[in-house]
Coordinates of C-alpha atoms in Angstrom, one line a residue:
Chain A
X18 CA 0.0 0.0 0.0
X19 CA 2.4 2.5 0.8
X20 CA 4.8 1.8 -2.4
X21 CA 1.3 2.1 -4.1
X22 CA 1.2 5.8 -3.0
X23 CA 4.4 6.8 -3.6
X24 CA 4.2 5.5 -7.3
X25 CA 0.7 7.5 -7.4
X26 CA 2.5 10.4 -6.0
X27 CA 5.5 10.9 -7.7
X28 CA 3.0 9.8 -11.1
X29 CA 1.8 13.5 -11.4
X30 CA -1.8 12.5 -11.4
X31 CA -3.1 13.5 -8.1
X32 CA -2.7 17.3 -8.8
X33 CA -4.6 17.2 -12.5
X34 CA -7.3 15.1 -10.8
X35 CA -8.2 18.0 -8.2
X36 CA -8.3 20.2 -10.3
X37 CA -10.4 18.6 -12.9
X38 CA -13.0 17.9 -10.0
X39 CA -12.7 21.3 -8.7
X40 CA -13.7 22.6 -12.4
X41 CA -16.3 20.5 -12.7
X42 CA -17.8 21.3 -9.2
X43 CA -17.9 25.6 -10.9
X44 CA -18.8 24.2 -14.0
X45 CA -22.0 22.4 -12.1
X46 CA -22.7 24.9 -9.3
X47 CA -22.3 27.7 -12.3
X48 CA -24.9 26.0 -14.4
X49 CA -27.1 25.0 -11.4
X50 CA -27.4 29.0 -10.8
X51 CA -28.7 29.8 -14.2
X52 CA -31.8 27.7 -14.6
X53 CA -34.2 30.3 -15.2
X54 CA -38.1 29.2 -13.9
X55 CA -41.5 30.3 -15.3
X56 CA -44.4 30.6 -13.5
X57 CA -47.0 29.5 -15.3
X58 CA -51.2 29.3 -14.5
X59 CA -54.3 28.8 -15.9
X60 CA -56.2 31.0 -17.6
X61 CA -59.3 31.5 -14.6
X62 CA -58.2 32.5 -11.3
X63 CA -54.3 33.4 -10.9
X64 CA -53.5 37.2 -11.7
X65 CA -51.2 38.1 -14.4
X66 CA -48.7 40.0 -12.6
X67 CA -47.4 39.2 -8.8
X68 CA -44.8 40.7 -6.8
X69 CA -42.6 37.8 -5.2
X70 CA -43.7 38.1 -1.3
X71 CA -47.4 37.2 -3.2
X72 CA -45.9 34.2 -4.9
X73 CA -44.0 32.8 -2.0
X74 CA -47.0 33.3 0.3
X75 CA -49.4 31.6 -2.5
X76 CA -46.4 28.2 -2.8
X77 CA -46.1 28.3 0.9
X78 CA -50.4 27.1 1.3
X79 CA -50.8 30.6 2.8
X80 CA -53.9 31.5 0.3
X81 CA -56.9 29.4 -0.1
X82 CA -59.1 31.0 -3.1
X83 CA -57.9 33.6 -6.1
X84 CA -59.9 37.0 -5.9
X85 CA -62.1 35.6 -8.5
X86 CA -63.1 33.0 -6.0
X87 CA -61.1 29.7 -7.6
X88 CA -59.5 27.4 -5.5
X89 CA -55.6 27.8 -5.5
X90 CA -53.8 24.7 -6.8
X91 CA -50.1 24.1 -6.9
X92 CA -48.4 22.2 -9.5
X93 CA -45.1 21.3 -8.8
X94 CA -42.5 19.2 -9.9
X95 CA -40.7 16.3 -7.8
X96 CA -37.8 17.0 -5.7
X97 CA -35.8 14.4 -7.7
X98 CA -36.7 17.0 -11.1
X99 CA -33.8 19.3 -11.1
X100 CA -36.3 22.0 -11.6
X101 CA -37.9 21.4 -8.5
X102 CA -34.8 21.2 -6.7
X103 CA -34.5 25.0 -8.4
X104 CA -38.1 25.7 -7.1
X105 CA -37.1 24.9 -3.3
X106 CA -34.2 27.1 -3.5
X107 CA -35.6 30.4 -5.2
X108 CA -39.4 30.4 -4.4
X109 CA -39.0 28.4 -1.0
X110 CA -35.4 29.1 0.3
X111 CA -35.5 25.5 1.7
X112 CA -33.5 22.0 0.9
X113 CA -36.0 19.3 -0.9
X114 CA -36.4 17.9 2.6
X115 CA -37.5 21.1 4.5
X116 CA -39.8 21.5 1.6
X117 CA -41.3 18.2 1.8
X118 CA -41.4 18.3 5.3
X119 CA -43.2 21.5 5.4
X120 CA -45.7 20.2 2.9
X121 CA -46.0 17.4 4.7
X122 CA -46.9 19.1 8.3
X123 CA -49.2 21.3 6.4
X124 CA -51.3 18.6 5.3
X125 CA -51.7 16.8 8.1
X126 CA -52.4 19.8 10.3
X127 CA -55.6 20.1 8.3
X128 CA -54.5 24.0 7.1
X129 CA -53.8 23.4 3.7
X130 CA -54.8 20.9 0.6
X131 CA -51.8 19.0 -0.6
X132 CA -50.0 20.2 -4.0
X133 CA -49.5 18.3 -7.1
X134 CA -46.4 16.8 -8.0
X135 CA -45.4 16.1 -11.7
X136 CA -42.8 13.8 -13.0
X137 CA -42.4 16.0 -16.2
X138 CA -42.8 19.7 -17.0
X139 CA -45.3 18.4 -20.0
X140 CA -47.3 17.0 -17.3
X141 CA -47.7 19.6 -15.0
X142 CA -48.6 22.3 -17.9
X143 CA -51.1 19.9 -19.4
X144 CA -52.8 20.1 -15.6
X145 CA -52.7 23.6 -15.4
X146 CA -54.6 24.2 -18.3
X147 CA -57.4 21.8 -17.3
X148 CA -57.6 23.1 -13.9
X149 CA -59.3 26.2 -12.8
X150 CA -57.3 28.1 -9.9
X151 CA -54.4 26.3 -11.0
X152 CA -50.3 27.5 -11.0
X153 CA -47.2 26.0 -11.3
X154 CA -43.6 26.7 -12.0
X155 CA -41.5 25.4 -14.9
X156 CA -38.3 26.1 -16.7
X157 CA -38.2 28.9 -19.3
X158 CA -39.7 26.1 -21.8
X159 CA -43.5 27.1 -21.8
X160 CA -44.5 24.4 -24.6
X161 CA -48.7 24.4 -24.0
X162 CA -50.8 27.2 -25.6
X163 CA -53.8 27.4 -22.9
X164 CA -52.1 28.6 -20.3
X165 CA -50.8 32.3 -19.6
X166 CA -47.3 32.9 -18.2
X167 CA -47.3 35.2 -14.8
X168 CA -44.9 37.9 -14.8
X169 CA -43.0 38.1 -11.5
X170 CA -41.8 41.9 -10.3
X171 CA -42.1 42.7 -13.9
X172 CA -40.0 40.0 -15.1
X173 CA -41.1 36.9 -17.7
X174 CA -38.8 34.4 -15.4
X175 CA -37.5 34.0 -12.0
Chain B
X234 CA -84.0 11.8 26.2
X235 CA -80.9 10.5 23.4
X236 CA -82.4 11.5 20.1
X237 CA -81.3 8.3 17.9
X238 CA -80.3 9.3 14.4
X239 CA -81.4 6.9 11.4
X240 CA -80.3 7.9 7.9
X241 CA -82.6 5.5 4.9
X242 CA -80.0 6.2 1.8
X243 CA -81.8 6.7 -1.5
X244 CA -80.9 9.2 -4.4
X245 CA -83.3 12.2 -3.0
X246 CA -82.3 12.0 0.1
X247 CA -85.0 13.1 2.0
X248 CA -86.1 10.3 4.1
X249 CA -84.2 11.1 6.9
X250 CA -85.4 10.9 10.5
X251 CA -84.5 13.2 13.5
X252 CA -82.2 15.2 12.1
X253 CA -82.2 19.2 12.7
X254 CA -82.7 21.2 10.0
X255 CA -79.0 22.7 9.9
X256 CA -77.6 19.3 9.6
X257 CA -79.8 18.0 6.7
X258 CA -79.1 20.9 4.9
X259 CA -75.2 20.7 5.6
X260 CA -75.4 16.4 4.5
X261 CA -77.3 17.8 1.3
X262 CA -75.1 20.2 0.2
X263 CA -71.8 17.3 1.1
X264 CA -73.2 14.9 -0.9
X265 CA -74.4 17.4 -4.0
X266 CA -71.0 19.1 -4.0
X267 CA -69.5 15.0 -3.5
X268 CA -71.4 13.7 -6.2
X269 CA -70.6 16.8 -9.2
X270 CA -67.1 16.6 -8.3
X271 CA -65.5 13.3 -8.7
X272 CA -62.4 14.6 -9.8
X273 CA -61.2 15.6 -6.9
X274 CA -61.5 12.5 -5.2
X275 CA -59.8 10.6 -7.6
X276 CA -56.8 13.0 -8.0
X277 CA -55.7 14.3 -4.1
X278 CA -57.0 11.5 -1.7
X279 CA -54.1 10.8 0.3
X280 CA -53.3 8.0 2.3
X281 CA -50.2 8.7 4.7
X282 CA -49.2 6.9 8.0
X283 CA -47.0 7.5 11.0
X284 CA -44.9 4.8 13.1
X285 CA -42.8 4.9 16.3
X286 CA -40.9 2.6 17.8
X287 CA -37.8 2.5 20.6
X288 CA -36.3 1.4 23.2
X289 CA -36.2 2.6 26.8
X290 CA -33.6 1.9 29.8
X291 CA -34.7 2.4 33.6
X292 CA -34.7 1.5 36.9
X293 CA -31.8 -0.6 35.6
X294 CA -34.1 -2.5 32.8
X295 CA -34.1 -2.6 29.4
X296 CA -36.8 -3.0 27.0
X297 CA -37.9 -2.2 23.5
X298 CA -41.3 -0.4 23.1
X299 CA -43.8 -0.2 20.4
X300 CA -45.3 3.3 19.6
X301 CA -48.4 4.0 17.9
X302 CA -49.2 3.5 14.1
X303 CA -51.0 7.0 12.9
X304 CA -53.4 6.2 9.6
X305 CA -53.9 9.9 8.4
X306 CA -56.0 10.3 5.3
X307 CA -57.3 13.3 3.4
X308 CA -59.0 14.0 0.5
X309 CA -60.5 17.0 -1.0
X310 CA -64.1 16.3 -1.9
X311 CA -65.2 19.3 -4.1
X312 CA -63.3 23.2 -4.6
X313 CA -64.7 23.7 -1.2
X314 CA -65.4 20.6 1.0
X315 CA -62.3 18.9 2.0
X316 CA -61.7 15.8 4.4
X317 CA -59.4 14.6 7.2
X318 CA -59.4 11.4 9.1
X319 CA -56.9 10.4 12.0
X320 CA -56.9 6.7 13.4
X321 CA -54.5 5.3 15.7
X322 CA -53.5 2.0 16.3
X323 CA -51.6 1.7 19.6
X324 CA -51.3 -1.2 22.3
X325 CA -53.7 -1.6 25.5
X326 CA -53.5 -3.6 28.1
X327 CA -57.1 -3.7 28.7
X328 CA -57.6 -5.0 25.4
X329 CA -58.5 -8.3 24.6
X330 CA -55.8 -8.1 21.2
X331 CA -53.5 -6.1 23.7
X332 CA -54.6 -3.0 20.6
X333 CA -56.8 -0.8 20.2
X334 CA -58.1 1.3 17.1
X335 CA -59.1 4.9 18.3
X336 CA -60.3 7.8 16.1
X337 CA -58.6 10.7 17.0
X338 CA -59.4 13.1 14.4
X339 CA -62.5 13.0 11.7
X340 CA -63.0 16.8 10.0
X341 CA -65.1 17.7 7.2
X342 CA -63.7 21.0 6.3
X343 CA -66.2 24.1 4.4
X344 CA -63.8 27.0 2.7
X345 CA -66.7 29.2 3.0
X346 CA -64.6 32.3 1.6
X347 CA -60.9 33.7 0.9
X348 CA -58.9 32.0 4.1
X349 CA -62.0 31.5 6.2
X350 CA -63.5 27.7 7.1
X351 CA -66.2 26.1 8.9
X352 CA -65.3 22.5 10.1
X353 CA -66.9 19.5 11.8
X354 CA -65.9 16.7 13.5
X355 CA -63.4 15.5 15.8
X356 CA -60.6 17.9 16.1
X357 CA -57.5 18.4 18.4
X358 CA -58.4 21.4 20.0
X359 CA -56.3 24.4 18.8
X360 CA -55.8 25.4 22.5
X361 CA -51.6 25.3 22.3
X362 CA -48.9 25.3 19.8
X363 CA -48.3 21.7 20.4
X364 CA -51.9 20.3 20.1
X365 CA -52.3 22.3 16.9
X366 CA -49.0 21.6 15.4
X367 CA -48.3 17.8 16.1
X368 CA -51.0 15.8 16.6
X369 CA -50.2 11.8 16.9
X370 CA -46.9 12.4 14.5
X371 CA -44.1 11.7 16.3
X372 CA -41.6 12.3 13.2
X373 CA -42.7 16.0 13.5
X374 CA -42.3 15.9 17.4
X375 CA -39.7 18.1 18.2
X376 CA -39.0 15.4 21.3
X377 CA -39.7 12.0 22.1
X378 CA -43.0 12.5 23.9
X379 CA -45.4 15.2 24.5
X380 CA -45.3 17.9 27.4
X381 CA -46.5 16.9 30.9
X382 CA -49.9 19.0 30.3
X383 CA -50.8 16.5 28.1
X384 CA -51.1 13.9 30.8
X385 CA -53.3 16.2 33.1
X386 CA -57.1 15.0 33.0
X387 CA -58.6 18.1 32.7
X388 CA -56.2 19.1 29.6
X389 CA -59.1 19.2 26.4
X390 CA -56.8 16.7 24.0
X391 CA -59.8 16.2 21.4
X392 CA -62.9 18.2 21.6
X393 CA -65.8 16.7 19.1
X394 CA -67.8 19.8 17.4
X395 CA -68.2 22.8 15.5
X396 CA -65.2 25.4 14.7
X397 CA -65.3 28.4 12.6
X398 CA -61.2 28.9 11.7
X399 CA -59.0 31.6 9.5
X400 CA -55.5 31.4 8.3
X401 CA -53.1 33.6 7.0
X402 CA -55.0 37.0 7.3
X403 CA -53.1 40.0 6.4
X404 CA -49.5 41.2 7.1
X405 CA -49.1 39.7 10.4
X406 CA -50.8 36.0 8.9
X407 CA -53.1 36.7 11.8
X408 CA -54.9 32.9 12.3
X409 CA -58.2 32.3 14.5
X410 CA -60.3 29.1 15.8
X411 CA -63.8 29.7 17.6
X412 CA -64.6 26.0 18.6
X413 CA -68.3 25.3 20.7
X414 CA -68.3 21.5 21.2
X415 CA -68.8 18.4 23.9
X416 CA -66.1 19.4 26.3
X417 CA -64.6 17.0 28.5
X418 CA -66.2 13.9 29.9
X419 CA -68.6 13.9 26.8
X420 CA -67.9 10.9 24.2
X421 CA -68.0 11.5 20.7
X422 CA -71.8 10.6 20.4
X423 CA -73.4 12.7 23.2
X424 CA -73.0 14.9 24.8
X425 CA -72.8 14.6 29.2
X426 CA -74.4 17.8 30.1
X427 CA -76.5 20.6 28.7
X428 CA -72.9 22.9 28.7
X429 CA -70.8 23.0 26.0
X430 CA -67.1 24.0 26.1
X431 CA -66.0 26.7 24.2
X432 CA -62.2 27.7 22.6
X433 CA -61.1 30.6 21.5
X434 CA -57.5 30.7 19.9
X435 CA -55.6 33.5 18.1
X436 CA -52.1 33.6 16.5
X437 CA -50.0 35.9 14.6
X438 CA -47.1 34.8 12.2
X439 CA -44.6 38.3 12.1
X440 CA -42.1 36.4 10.4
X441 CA -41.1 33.2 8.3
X442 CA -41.0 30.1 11.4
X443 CA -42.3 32.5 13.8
X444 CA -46.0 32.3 15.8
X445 CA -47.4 34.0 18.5
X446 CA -50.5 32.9 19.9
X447 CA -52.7 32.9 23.1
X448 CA -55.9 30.9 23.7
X449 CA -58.9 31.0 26.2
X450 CA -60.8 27.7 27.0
X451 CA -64.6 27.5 28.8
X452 CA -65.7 24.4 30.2
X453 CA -68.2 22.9 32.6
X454 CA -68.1 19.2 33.9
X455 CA -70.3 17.1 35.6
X456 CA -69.8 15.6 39.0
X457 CA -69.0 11.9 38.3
X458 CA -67.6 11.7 35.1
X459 CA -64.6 10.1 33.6
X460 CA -62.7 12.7 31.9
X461 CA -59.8 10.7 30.7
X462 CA -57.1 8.2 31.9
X463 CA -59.9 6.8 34.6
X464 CA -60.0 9.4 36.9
X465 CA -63.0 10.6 38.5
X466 CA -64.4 14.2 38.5
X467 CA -65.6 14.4 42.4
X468 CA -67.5 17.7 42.2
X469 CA -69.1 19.8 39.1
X470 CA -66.5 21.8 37.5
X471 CA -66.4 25.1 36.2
X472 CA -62.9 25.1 34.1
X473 CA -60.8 27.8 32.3
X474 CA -57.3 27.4 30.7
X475 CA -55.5 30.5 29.8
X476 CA -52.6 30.0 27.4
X477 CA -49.8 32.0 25.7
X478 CA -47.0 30.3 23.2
X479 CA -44.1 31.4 21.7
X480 CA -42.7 29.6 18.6
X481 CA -39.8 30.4 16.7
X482 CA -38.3 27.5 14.0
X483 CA -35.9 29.6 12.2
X484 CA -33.1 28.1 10.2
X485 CA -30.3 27.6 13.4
X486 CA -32.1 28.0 16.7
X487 CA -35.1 26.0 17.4
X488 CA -37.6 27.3 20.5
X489 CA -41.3 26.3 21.9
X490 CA -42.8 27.9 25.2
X491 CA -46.3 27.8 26.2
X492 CA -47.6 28.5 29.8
X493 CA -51.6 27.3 30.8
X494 CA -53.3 29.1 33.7
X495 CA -55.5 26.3 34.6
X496 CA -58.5 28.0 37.0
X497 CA -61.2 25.5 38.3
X498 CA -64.2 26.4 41.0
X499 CA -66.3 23.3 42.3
X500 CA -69.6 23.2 44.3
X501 CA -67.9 23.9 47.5
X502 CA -64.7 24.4 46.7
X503 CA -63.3 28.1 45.9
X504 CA -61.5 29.1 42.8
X505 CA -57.8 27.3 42.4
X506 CA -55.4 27.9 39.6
X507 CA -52.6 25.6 38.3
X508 CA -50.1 26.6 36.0
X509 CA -48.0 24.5 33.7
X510 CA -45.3 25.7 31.7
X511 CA -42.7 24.1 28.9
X512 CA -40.1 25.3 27.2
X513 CA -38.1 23.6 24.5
X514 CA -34.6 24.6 22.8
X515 CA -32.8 23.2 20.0
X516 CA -29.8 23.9 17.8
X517 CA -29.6 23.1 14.1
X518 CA -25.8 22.2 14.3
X519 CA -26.2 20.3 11.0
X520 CA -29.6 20.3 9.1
X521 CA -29.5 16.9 10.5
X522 CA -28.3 16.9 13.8
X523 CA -30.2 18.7 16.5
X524 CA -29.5 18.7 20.1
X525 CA -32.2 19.8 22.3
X526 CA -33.8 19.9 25.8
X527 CA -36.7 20.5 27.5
X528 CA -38.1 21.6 30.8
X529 CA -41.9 21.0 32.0
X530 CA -42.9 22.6 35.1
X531 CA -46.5 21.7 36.4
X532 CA -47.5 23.6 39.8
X533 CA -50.9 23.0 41.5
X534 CA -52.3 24.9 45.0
X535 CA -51.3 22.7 47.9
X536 CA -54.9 21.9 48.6
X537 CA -55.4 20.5 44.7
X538 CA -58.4 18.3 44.7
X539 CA -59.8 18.0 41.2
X540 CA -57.2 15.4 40.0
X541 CA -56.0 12.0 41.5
X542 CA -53.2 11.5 39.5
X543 CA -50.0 11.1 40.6
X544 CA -49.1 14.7 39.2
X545 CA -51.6 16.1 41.7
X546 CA -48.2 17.3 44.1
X547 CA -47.5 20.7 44.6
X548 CA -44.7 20.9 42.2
X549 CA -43.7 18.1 39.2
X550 CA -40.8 19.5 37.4
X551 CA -39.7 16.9 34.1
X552 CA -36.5 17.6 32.6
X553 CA -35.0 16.4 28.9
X554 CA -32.0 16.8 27.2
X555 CA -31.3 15.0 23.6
X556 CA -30.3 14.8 19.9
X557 CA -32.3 14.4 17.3
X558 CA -31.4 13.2 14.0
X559 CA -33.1 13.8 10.5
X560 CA -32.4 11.1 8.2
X561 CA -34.9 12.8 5.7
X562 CA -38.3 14.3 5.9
X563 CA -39.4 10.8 6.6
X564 CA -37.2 9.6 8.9
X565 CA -36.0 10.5 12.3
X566 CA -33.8 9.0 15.2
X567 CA -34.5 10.7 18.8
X568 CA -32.0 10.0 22.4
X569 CA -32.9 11.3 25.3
X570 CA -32.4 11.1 28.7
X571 CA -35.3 12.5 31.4
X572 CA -35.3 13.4 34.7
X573 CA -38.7 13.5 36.9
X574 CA -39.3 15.2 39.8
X575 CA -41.9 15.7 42.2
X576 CA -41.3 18.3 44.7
X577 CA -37.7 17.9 45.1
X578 CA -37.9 14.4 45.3
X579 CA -36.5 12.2 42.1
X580 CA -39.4 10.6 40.9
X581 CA -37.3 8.4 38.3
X582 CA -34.7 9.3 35.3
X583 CA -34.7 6.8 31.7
X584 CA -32.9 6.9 28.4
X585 CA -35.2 6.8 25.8
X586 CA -34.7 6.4 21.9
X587 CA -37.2 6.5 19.2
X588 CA -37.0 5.9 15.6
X589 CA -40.2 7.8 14.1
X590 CA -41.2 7.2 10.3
X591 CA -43.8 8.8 7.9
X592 CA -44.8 6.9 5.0

């Protein structure tokens, strides 16, 4: 064992190695940061324009009915989506567990319905345009026509 | 005279015998709203459940122990009628199959408008942070077991009735419960007297992991009846609990303190007040690992005569101190070790463990 580590240290491999992975950790972390999110809804219910405190509160089960009297639902994707591990760190400032946690308390305190969780972004658009009262939050890839995209503080994405 | 309720099923409805008017109207509506909205059943009916198990070291024994299994399901019914059911599954000794099955929570829930509901049932009455908060889930418990109050027999665990409740209103997330149902002693059937217990509960939410609540509780109870645990109420009770919490979760320090002014008047026996008190800590050293403690203080008047439990001393003081460890959101390992008092005798100290699942 230890001739084995002198041969891999005098190889010159060890150095190269650590920095490949440090590269690819910024290359990752860099690309993880610039996954732009829509926020998509159907057309009866949601507003067109919310400022971010609104859109927290509504993800967070803190608002039951739209003003036009439509029951909120929440579309979401799975925690094992890399969007929705992008949704629990912009819109809920939690880990995937805190989120599911949270959710899961929620529930079973009786104060909120559950949310809907989609494997695929197809999926969760295709229910947000059959639903009433629905919203949800994609990537930047808005691919069904019935629905209308919410603008956020003015901006098209998150 | 017990009014006996007999409901004959058939598609109008109608043929239903000694039942007030508010309650066949409230049935109609359910099942019209049930019946036009079959899509919600089918797509957010949720079937979740709870188990705990652990072991337990004291008075120089070891054992394991088997905690309760929690069936929670819910489903939502219509765009405005929504549904909750709790059963437990937990051993008893007086049981003939050493289990039991008990029905600890069974809402039907009416969003009425905005953040505002009407729900009826059997609910946990929203008379502390605790009660409202945890329920029969020991993976959210903060600890291994429940605060002292819980064990008190005059403490209103489940009250079976009628609550009007609203969430989240305005800047502060201001929340409310006004509850009028059985009160203690009653069952979940009928009701043991002609007075009804009231609850009135209030929170604010000033910021994200943060609540602030107080709660006022109105109760009379019969002389003679069996409030919980087997104890025996010796006179007719007037009761009142008074209770503040303090909550903060925030993303390092963890922290739970709620005090109950407990003030009861009997027939012959002037007004007395108890007060119990816990407070709970914890530390986020990893989002995983979380050491806490706890202290429970319960203090009754020297001459305390409404209870026969063994808590019924002057002073019982509990103390905790343990580590909790999130495997996931699911998952969750708990050592403690507790130290009881009574007065300022040791009453008994364990090590307890628990390993507490959701599925």
């Amino acid at each position: 064992m230890k001739i084995n580590c002198l041969h891999y240290m005098s190889s010159g491999t060890i150095v190269p190695r650590v920095v490949f992975v440090i590269i690819l950790m910024l290359l990752m972390t860099k690309g993880h940061a610039q996954q732009s999110l829509a926020v998509i809804a159907n057309e009866k219910g949601p507003p067109s324009e919310l400022s971010f405190v609104e859109l927290k509160s509504i993800f967070m089960g803190e608002r039951q009915r739209w003003n036009s009297g439509n029951k909120v639902l929440i579309a979401l994707l799975k925690t094992r989506n890399k969007i929705g591990i992008e949704v629990c760190d912009k819109v809920y400032n939690m880990k995937p567990d805190e989120m599911n946690k949270y959710w899961l308390a929620l529930v079973f305190q009786g104060k909120a319905s559950a949310p809907y969780f989609f494997n695929s972004t197809t999926e969760l658009q295709d229910f947000v345009a059959e639903n009433p009262g629905a919203i949800g939050i994609i990537d930047d890839n808005v691919t069904v026509s019935d629905i209308k995209q919410i603008t956020i503080d003015g901006k098209k994405s998150l | 005279m017990q009014h006996v309720y007999v409901f004959e099923f058939n598609l109008s409805i109608t043929r239903m015998r000694h039942v007030d008017t508010f309650t066949r109207l409230l049935i109609q509506v359910a099942f019209f709203t049930a019946a036009s909205s079959e899509s919600f059943c089918q797509n957010n009916t949720q079937i979740r459940g709870f188990v705990d198990a652990g072991t337990v070291f004291r008075d120089g024994r070891f054992a394991f122990n088997l905690g309760e299994q929690d069936l929670f399901i819910t489903s939502d019914l219509s765009d405005r009628f929504s549904f909750l059911g709790e059963s437990v599954f937990k051993y008893n000794i007086d049981s003939e199959t050493r289990f039991s099955v008990s029905i600890e929570r069974v809402v039907l829930k009416y969003n009425y408008k905005g953040n505002h509901n009407a729900l009826l049932g059997k609910h946990h009455t929203p008379i502390n942070y605790w009660n409202d908060t945890y329920h029969h889930g020991r993976v959210f418990f903060p600890t291994i077991s429940r605060p002292m109050i819980f064990s008190s027999v005059l403490f209103p665990l489940h009250t079976t009735g009628i609550s009007l409740q609203g969430l989240n209103l305005g800047k502060l997330k201001f929340g409310y419960d006004f509850m009028i149902g059985n009160g203690i002693g009653s069952t979940d059937l009928w009701d043991n007297n002609n007075n009804k217990s009231v609850t009135l509960a209030m929170h604010i939410k000033p910021r994200t992991g943060m609540r602030l609540g107080m709660s006022y509780y109105h109760d009379v109870l019969s002389k003679g009846v069996d409030p919980h645990h087997g104890q025996v109420i010796h006179h007719n009770l007037t009761e009142q609990l008074v209770t503040a919490s303090v909550a903060n979760f925030g993303d390092k320090l963890e922290l739970l303190v709620e005090s109950t002014m407990m003030l009861t008047k009997g027939d012959s026996i002037p007004m007395q007040s108890a007060l119990f008190t816990y407070a709970y800590a914890g530390y986020k050293i990893t989002d995983k690992i979380i050491p806490y403690i706890r202290i429970d203080n319960l203090m009754y008047p020297d001459d305390h005569e409404t209870e026969g439990s063994i808590l019924e001393t002057k002073q019982n003081t509990y103390y905790l101190a343990g580590l909790r460890y999130q495997i996931n959101y699911l998952a969750v390992v708990k050592i403690e070790y507790q130290r009881q008092y009574t007065g300022s005798n040791l009453l008994g100290n364990a090590i307890t463990t628990q390993f507490a699942i959701g599925f």
